[in-house]
């Protein structure tokens, strides 16, 4: 099984590295980081690089595609741009086409989520409606062969869901134990519904362009 994880300048690290930790541990699985041009790709904080071993043209038949979000995602949204064209091409044969956080915008802009249910970061849920997508506040949403995850850390949840569907619940649970994924957050501020209003307001200001 081949998993193609997209990276582009300004990607959010955990969007892609969280699912990588899960999917990359499944038996008989090859993970390839793919970009418009091969080489080091720098994340949105400017302090971490992922080495993309392949360009889009090199990966034509992946089983799973994953697109994360990040500040640089907006630069990838051109309808005739290389990322959206590649997504449309490989989606014809993927078993799963997936996104984390605002990576859902790329799938939506490519026309892959039209008429479907999907999720993304809480601050961007309304954006999905403009693409003809029904936004859902769930942490992971499955619709057809599309899997979308909410913000950043939800990518780990989505990858575990996929692992369970692909290789069975015991295999997924084994990976969960190996990475010791048993969240006990110190604060209840991980969702708009539970975070203090002042925190929601502050986060909204920080996320505004």
PDB file of C-alpha atoms in Angstrom:
ATOM      1  CA  UNK A   1       0.000   0.000   0.000  1.00  0.00           C
ATOM      2  CA  UNK A   2       1.351   3.415  -0.947  1.00  0.00           C
ATOM      3  CA  UNK A   3       0.455   6.528   1.037  1.00  0.00           C
ATOM      4  CA  UNK A   4       1.217   9.862  -0.623  1.00  0.00           C
ATOM      5  CA  UNK A   5       1.431  12.798   1.787  1.00  0.00           C
ATOM      6  CA  UNK A   6       1.459  16.251   0.208  1.00  0.00           C
ATOM      7  CA  UNK A   7       3.770  18.967   1.496  1.00  0.00           C
ATOM      8  CA  UNK A   8       4.088  22.530   0.241  1.00  0.00           C
ATOM      9  CA  UNK A   9       5.825  25.659   1.554  1.00  0.00           C
ATOM     10  CA  UNK A  10       3.978  26.770   4.670  1.00  0.00           C
ATOM     11  CA  UNK A  11       2.386  23.423   5.611  1.00  0.00           C
ATOM     12  CA  UNK A  12       1.448  22.715   9.238  1.00  0.00           C
ATOM     13  CA  UNK A  13       3.744  19.988  10.537  1.00  0.00           C
ATOM     14  CA  UNK A  14       1.358  18.013  12.742  1.00  0.00           C
ATOM     15  CA  UNK A  15      -1.279  17.918   9.987  1.00  0.00           C
ATOM     16  CA  UNK A  16       0.953  15.560   8.043  1.00  0.00           C
ATOM     17  CA  UNK A  17       3.337  14.110  10.631  1.00  0.00           C
ATOM     18  CA  UNK A  18       0.563  12.923  12.951  1.00  0.00           C
ATOM     19  CA  UNK A  19      -1.024  10.715  10.271  1.00  0.00           C
ATOM     20  CA  UNK A  20       2.463   9.707   9.099  1.00  0.00           C
ATOM     21  CA  UNK A  21       3.211   8.247  12.542  1.00  0.00           C
ATOM     22  CA  UNK A  22       0.089   6.096  12.288  1.00  0.00           C
ATOM     23  CA  UNK A  23      -0.071   5.079   8.636  1.00  0.00           C
ATOM     24  CA  UNK A  24       3.673   4.632   8.302  1.00  0.00           C
ATOM     25  CA  UNK A  25       3.597   1.889  10.955  1.00  0.00           C
ATOM     26  CA  UNK A  26       1.091  -0.291   9.125  1.00  0.00           C
ATOM     27  CA  UNK A  27       2.488  -3.511   7.583  1.00  0.00           C
ATOM     28  CA  UNK A  28       3.511  -3.468   3.929  1.00  0.00           C
ATOM     29  CA  UNK A  29       3.041   0.285   3.689  1.00  0.00           C
ATOM     30  CA  UNK A  30       5.219   2.777   1.844  1.00  0.00           C
ATOM     31  CA  UNK A  31       4.853   6.457   2.701  1.00  0.00           C
ATOM     32  CA  UNK A  32       6.105   9.015   0.218  1.00  0.00           C
ATOM     33  CA  UNK A  33       6.164  12.756   0.775  1.00  0.00           C
ATOM     34  CA  UNK A  34       5.250  14.437  -2.484  1.00  0.00           C
ATOM     35  CA  UNK A  35       5.534  18.081  -3.557  1.00  0.00           C
ATOM     36  CA  UNK A  36       5.494  20.227  -6.654  1.00  0.00           C
ATOM     37  CA  UNK A  37       9.281  19.977  -6.670  1.00  0.00           C
ATOM     38  CA  UNK A  38      11.357  17.413  -4.751  1.00  0.00           C
ATOM     39  CA  UNK A  39      13.606  18.556  -1.938  1.00  0.00           C
ATOM     40  CA  UNK A  40      13.261  20.211   1.445  1.00  0.00           C
ATOM     41  CA  UNK A  41       9.924  21.899   2.094  1.00  0.00           C
ATOM     42  CA  UNK A  42       9.684  24.327   5.029  1.00  0.00           C
ATOM     43  CA  UNK A  43       6.671  24.416   7.336  1.00  0.00           C
ATOM     44  CA  UNK A  44       4.519  27.386   8.357  1.00  0.00           C
ATOM     45  CA  UNK A  45       6.638  28.169  11.413  1.00  0.00           C
ATOM     46  CA  UNK A  46       9.763  28.292   9.277  1.00  0.00           C
ATOM     47  CA  UNK A  47      11.752  26.009  11.550  1.00  0.00           C
ATOM     48  CA  UNK A  48      11.061  22.471  10.292  1.00  0.00           C
ATOM     49  CA  UNK A  49      11.641  20.914   6.882  1.00  0.00           C
ATOM     50  CA  UNK A  50      10.355  17.714   5.321  1.00  0.00           C
ATOM     51  CA  UNK A  51      12.298  16.137   2.481  1.00  0.00           C
ATOM     52  CA  UNK A  52       9.855  15.478  -0.349  1.00  0.00           C
ATOM     53  CA  UNK A  53      11.366  12.560  -2.237  1.00  0.00           C
ATOM     54  CA  UNK A  54       8.977  12.795  -5.172  1.00  0.00           C
ATOM     55  CA  UNK A  55       7.182  15.301  -7.327  1.00  0.00           C
ATOM     56  CA  UNK A  56       3.550  14.908  -8.322  1.00  0.00           C
ATOM     57  CA  UNK A  57       4.349  13.348 -11.681  1.00  0.00           C
ATOM     58  CA  UNK A  58       6.341  10.610  -9.936  1.00  0.00           C
ATOM     59  CA  UNK A  59       3.340   9.395  -7.920  1.00  0.00           C
ATOM     60  CA  UNK A  60       0.495   8.449 -10.224  1.00  0.00           C
ATOM     61  CA  UNK A  61      -1.334   5.617  -8.454  1.00  0.00           C
ATOM     62  CA  UNK A  62      -1.255   5.995  -4.644  1.00  0.00           C
ATOM     63  CA  UNK A  63      -3.684   4.033  -2.502  1.00  0.00           C
ATOM     64  CA  UNK A  64      -4.091   6.868  -0.010  1.00  0.00           C
ATOM     65  CA  UNK A  65      -3.606  10.601  -0.545  1.00  0.00           C
ATOM     66  CA  UNK A  66      -3.359  13.020   2.358  1.00  0.00           C
ATOM     67  CA  UNK A  67      -3.338  16.814   2.147  1.00  0.00           C
ATOM     68  CA  UNK A  68      -2.690  18.863   5.268  1.00  0.00           C
ATOM     69  CA  UNK A  69      -3.373  22.519   5.859  1.00  0.00           C
ATOM     70  CA  UNK A  70      -1.222  25.457   6.791  1.00  0.00           C
ATOM     71  CA  UNK A  71      -0.584  29.093   6.028  1.00  0.00           C
ATOM     72  CA  UNK A  72       0.816  28.194   2.613  1.00  0.00           C
ATOM     73  CA  UNK A  73      -2.273  26.281   1.529  1.00  0.00           C
ATOM     74  CA  UNK A  74      -3.884  29.331  -0.075  1.00  0.00           C
ATOM     75  CA  UNK A  75      -1.037  29.508  -2.602  1.00  0.00           C
ATOM     76  CA  UNK A  76      -1.926  25.988  -3.798  1.00  0.00           C
ATOM     77  CA  UNK A  77      -5.546  26.721  -4.692  1.00  0.00           C
ATOM     78  CA  UNK A  78      -5.268  27.726  -8.355  1.00  0.00           C
ATOM     79  CA  UNK A  79      -7.772  25.665 -10.356  1.00  0.00           C
ATOM     80  CA  UNK A  80      -5.180  24.872 -13.004  1.00  0.00           C
ATOM     81  CA  UNK A  81      -2.354  24.592 -10.488  1.00  0.00           C
ATOM     82  CA  UNK A  82      -0.249  21.440 -10.133  1.00  0.00           C
ATOM     83  CA  UNK A  83      -1.718  20.314  -6.792  1.00  0.00           C
ATOM     84  CA  UNK A  84      -5.393  20.449  -7.777  1.00  0.00           C
ATOM     85  CA  UNK A  85      -4.712  18.868 -11.160  1.00  0.00           C
ATOM     86  CA  UNK A  86      -2.771  16.051  -9.497  1.00  0.00           C
ATOM     87  CA  UNK A  87      -5.512  15.506  -6.909  1.00  0.00           C
ATOM     88  CA  UNK A  88      -8.156  15.165  -9.626  1.00  0.00           C
ATOM     89  CA  UNK A  89      -5.990  12.687 -11.515  1.00  0.00           C
ATOM     90  CA  UNK A  90      -5.033  10.375  -8.649  1.00  0.00           C
ATOM     91  CA  UNK A  91      -8.452  10.515  -7.016  1.00  0.00           C
ATOM     92  CA  UNK A  92      -9.818   8.392  -9.855  1.00  0.00           C
ATOM     93  CA  UNK A  93      -8.011   5.352  -8.455  1.00  0.00           C
ATOM     94  CA  UNK A  94      -7.328   6.067  -4.760  1.00  0.00           C
ATOM     95  CA  UNK A  95      -8.836   3.899  -2.092  1.00  0.00           C
ATOM     96  CA  UNK A  96      -8.905   6.926   0.204  1.00  0.00           C
ATOM     97  CA  UNK A  97      -8.488  10.628  -0.530  1.00  0.00           C
ATOM     98  CA  UNK A  98      -8.040  12.502   2.727  1.00  0.00           C
ATOM     99  CA  UNK A  99      -7.330  15.852   4.315  1.00  0.00           C
ATOM    100  CA  UNK A 100      -6.468  17.342   7.666  1.00  0.00           C
ATOM    101  CA  UNK A 101      -7.475  20.820   8.797  1.00  0.00           C
ATOM    102  CA  UNK A 102      -7.626  23.322   5.904  1.00  0.00           C
ATOM    103  CA  UNK A 103      -6.277  20.704   3.535  1.00  0.00           C
ATOM    104  CA  UNK A 104      -9.995  20.089   2.970  1.00  0.00           C
ATOM    105  CA  UNK A 105     -10.077  23.340   1.000  1.00  0.00           C
ATOM    106  CA  UNK A 106      -7.747  21.825  -1.585  1.00  0.00           C
ATOM    107  CA  UNK A 107      -9.970  18.774  -1.993  1.00  0.00           C
ATOM    108  CA  UNK A 108     -13.010  21.038  -2.210  1.00  0.00           C
ATOM    109  CA  UNK A 109     -11.403  23.391  -4.705  1.00  0.00           C
ATOM    110  CA  UNK A 110     -10.514  20.403  -6.868  1.00  0.00           C
ATOM    111  CA  UNK A 111     -14.223  19.569  -6.949  1.00  0.00           C
ATOM    112  CA  UNK A 112     -13.803  16.298  -5.085  1.00  0.00           C
ATOM    113  CA  UNK A 113     -16.055  17.135  -2.146  1.00  0.00           C
ATOM    114  CA  UNK A 114     -18.935  18.757  -4.010  1.00  0.00           C
ATOM    115  CA  UNK A 115     -22.233  17.576  -2.554  1.00  0.00           C
ATOM    116  CA  UNK A 116     -20.467  15.711   0.249  1.00  0.00           C
ATOM    117  CA  UNK A 117     -20.045  16.128   3.993  1.00  0.00           C
ATOM    118  CA  UNK A 118     -16.638  17.185   5.284  1.00  0.00           C
ATOM    119  CA  UNK A 119     -14.894  18.843   8.180  1.00  0.00           C
ATOM    120  CA  UNK A 120     -11.955  21.181   8.635  1.00  0.00           C
ATOM    121  CA  UNK A 121     -10.539  23.555  11.244  1.00  0.00           C
ATOM    122  CA  UNK A 122     -13.347  25.193  13.256  1.00  0.00           C
ATOM    123  CA  UNK A 123     -12.423  28.628  11.931  1.00  0.00           C
ATOM    124  CA  UNK A 124     -12.881  27.464   8.339  1.00  0.00           C
ATOM    125  CA  UNK A 125     -16.054  25.399   8.438  1.00  0.00           C
ATOM    126  CA  UNK A 126     -18.127  28.116   6.766  1.00  0.00           C
ATOM    127  CA  UNK A 127     -15.640  28.295   3.900  1.00  0.00           C
ATOM    128  CA  UNK A 128     -16.607  24.771   2.828  1.00  0.00           C
ATOM    129  CA  UNK A 129     -20.149  25.866   1.966  1.00  0.00           C
ATOM    130  CA  UNK A 130     -18.769  28.100  -0.768  1.00  0.00           C
ATOM    131  CA  UNK A 131     -17.455  24.976  -2.492  1.00  0.00           C
ATOM    132  CA  UNK A 132     -20.788  23.187  -2.340  1.00  0.00           C
ATOM    133  CA  UNK A 133     -19.720  21.085   0.639  1.00  0.00           C
ATOM    134  CA  UNK A 134     -21.816  20.413   3.749  1.00  0.00           C
ATOM    135  CA  UNK A 135     -19.658  21.345   6.765  1.00  0.00           C
ATOM    136  CA  UNK A 136     -19.745  19.011   9.752  1.00  0.00           C
ATOM    137  CA  UNK A 137     -18.275  19.802  13.169  1.00  0.00           C
ATOM    138  CA  UNK A 138     -17.235  16.191  13.846  1.00  0.00           C
ATOM    139  CA  UNK A 139     -13.567  15.448  14.445  1.00  0.00           C
ATOM    140  CA  UNK A 140     -13.455  12.920  11.584  1.00  0.00           C
ATOM    141  CA  UNK A 141     -15.936  12.700   8.705  1.00  0.00           C
ATOM    142  CA  UNK A 142     -16.150   9.827   6.222  1.00  0.00           C
ATOM    143  CA  UNK A 143     -18.183  10.280   3.029  1.00  0.00           C
ATOM    144  CA  UNK A 144     -17.570   7.775   0.258  1.00  0.00           C
ATOM    145  CA  UNK A 145     -13.840   7.272  -0.128  1.00  0.00           C
ATOM    146  CA  UNK A 146     -13.139  10.710   1.318  1.00  0.00           C
ATOM    147  CA  UNK A 147     -11.967  11.168   4.902  1.00  0.00           C
ATOM    148  CA  UNK A 148     -11.553  14.634   6.370  1.00  0.00           C
ATOM    149  CA  UNK A 149     -10.245  15.591   9.788  1.00  0.00           C
ATOM    150  CA  UNK A 150     -10.813  18.761  11.785  1.00  0.00           C
ATOM    151  CA  UNK A 151      -7.922  20.886  13.023  1.00  0.00           C
ATOM    152  CA  UNK A 152      -4.323  19.691  13.251  1.00  0.00           C
ATOM    153  CA  UNK A 153      -4.351  17.003  15.967  1.00  0.00           C
ATOM    154  CA  UNK A 154      -7.494  15.378  14.524  1.00  0.00           C
ATOM    155  CA  UNK A 155      -5.303  13.932  11.779  1.00  0.00           C
ATOM    156  CA  UNK A 156      -4.118  11.283  14.218  1.00  0.00           C
ATOM    157  CA  UNK A 157      -7.709  10.257  14.893  1.00  0.00           C
ATOM    158  CA  UNK A 158      -8.457  10.088  11.182  1.00  0.00           C
ATOM    159  CA  UNK A 159      -5.392   7.975  10.476  1.00  0.00           C
ATOM    160  CA  UNK A 160      -6.402   5.528  13.198  1.00  0.00           C
ATOM    161  CA  UNK A 161      -9.918   5.310  11.750  1.00  0.00           C
ATOM    162  CA  UNK A 162      -8.436   4.538   8.335  1.00  0.00           C
ATOM    163  CA  UNK A 163      -6.033   2.001   9.820  1.00  0.00           C
ATOM    164  CA  UNK A 164      -8.962   0.207  11.399  1.00  0.00           C
ATOM    165  CA  UNK A 165     -10.932   0.141   8.176  1.00  0.00           C
ATOM    166  CA  UNK A 166      -7.982  -1.004   6.087  1.00  0.00           C
ATOM    167  CA  UNK A 167      -6.297  -3.548   8.352  1.00  0.00           C
ATOM    168  CA  UNK A 168      -8.749  -4.187  11.163  1.00  0.00           C
ATOM    169  CA  UNK A 169      -9.320  -2.731  14.586  1.00  0.00           C
ATOM    170  CA  UNK A 170      -6.614  -4.771  16.283  1.00  0.00           C
ATOM    171  CA  UNK A 171      -3.971  -3.456  13.888  1.00  0.00           C
ATOM    172  CA  UNK A 172      -5.152   0.104  14.493  1.00  0.00           C
ATOM    173  CA  UNK A 173      -5.217  -0.376  18.241  1.00  0.00           C
ATOM    174  CA  UNK A 174      -1.717  -1.840  18.130  1.00  0.00           C
ATOM    175  CA  UNK A 175      -0.408   1.288  16.406  1.00  0.00           C
ATOM    176  CA  UNK A 176      -2.310   3.443  18.901  1.00  0.00           C
ATOM    177  CA  UNK A 177      -0.567   1.650  21.747  1.00  0.00           C
ATOM    178  CA  UNK A 178       2.846   1.845  20.084  1.00  0.00           C
ATOM    179  CA  UNK A 179       2.581   5.629  19.778  1.00  0.00           C
ATOM    180  CA  UNK A 180       0.889   5.779  23.222  1.00  0.00           C
ATOM    181  CA  UNK A 181      -1.940   7.892  21.904  1.00  0.00           C
ATOM    182  CA  UNK A 182      -4.063   8.353  25.013  1.00  0.00           C
ATOM    183  CA  UNK A 183      -4.813  12.089  25.156  1.00  0.00           C
ATOM    184  CA  UNK A 184      -5.375  13.727  28.526  1.00  0.00           C
ATOM    185  CA  UNK A 185      -5.197  17.436  27.678  1.00  0.00           C
ATOM    186  CA  UNK A 186      -4.386  19.734  30.599  1.00  0.00           C
ATOM    187  CA  UNK A 187      -7.091  22.198  29.522  1.00  0.00           C
ATOM    188  CA  UNK A 188     -10.604  21.922  28.055  1.00  0.00           C
ATOM    189  CA  UNK A 189      -9.799  24.564  25.453  1.00  0.00           C
ATOM    190  CA  UNK A 190      -9.437  22.289  22.433  1.00  0.00           C
ATOM    191  CA  UNK A 191     -12.856  23.101  20.989  1.00  0.00           C
ATOM    192  CA  UNK A 192     -14.880  26.272  20.559  1.00  0.00           C
ATOM    193  CA  UNK A 193     -17.697  24.805  22.628  1.00  0.00           C
ATOM    194  CA  UNK A 194     -15.500  24.192  25.669  1.00  0.00           C
ATOM    195  CA  UNK A 195     -12.868  26.939  25.509  1.00  0.00           C
ATOM    196  CA  UNK A 196     -13.389  30.119  27.568  1.00  0.00           C
ATOM    197  CA  UNK A 197     -14.874  32.964  25.464  1.00  0.00           C
ATOM    198  CA  UNK A 198     -11.735  35.069  25.948  1.00  0.00           C
ATOM    199  CA  UNK A 199      -9.620  32.233  24.525  1.00  0.00           C
ATOM    200  CA  UNK A 200     -11.937  31.834  21.523  1.00  0.00           C
ATOM    201  CA  UNK A 201     -11.728  35.576  20.872  1.00  0.00           C
ATOM    202  CA  UNK A 202      -7.942  35.600  21.177  1.00  0.00           C
ATOM    203  CA  UNK A 203      -7.557  32.581  18.872  1.00  0.00           C
ATOM    204  CA  UNK A 204      -9.848  34.196  16.319  1.00  0.00           C
ATOM    205  CA  UNK A 205      -7.672  37.328  16.281  1.00  0.00           C
ATOM    206  CA  UNK A 206      -4.531  35.265  15.825  1.00  0.00           C
ATOM    207  CA  UNK A 207      -6.064  33.331  12.937  1.00  0.00           C
ATOM    208  CA  UNK A 208      -7.339  36.401  11.117  1.00  0.00           C
ATOM    209  CA  UNK A 209      -5.289  37.391   8.047  1.00  0.00           C
TER     210      UNK A 209
END
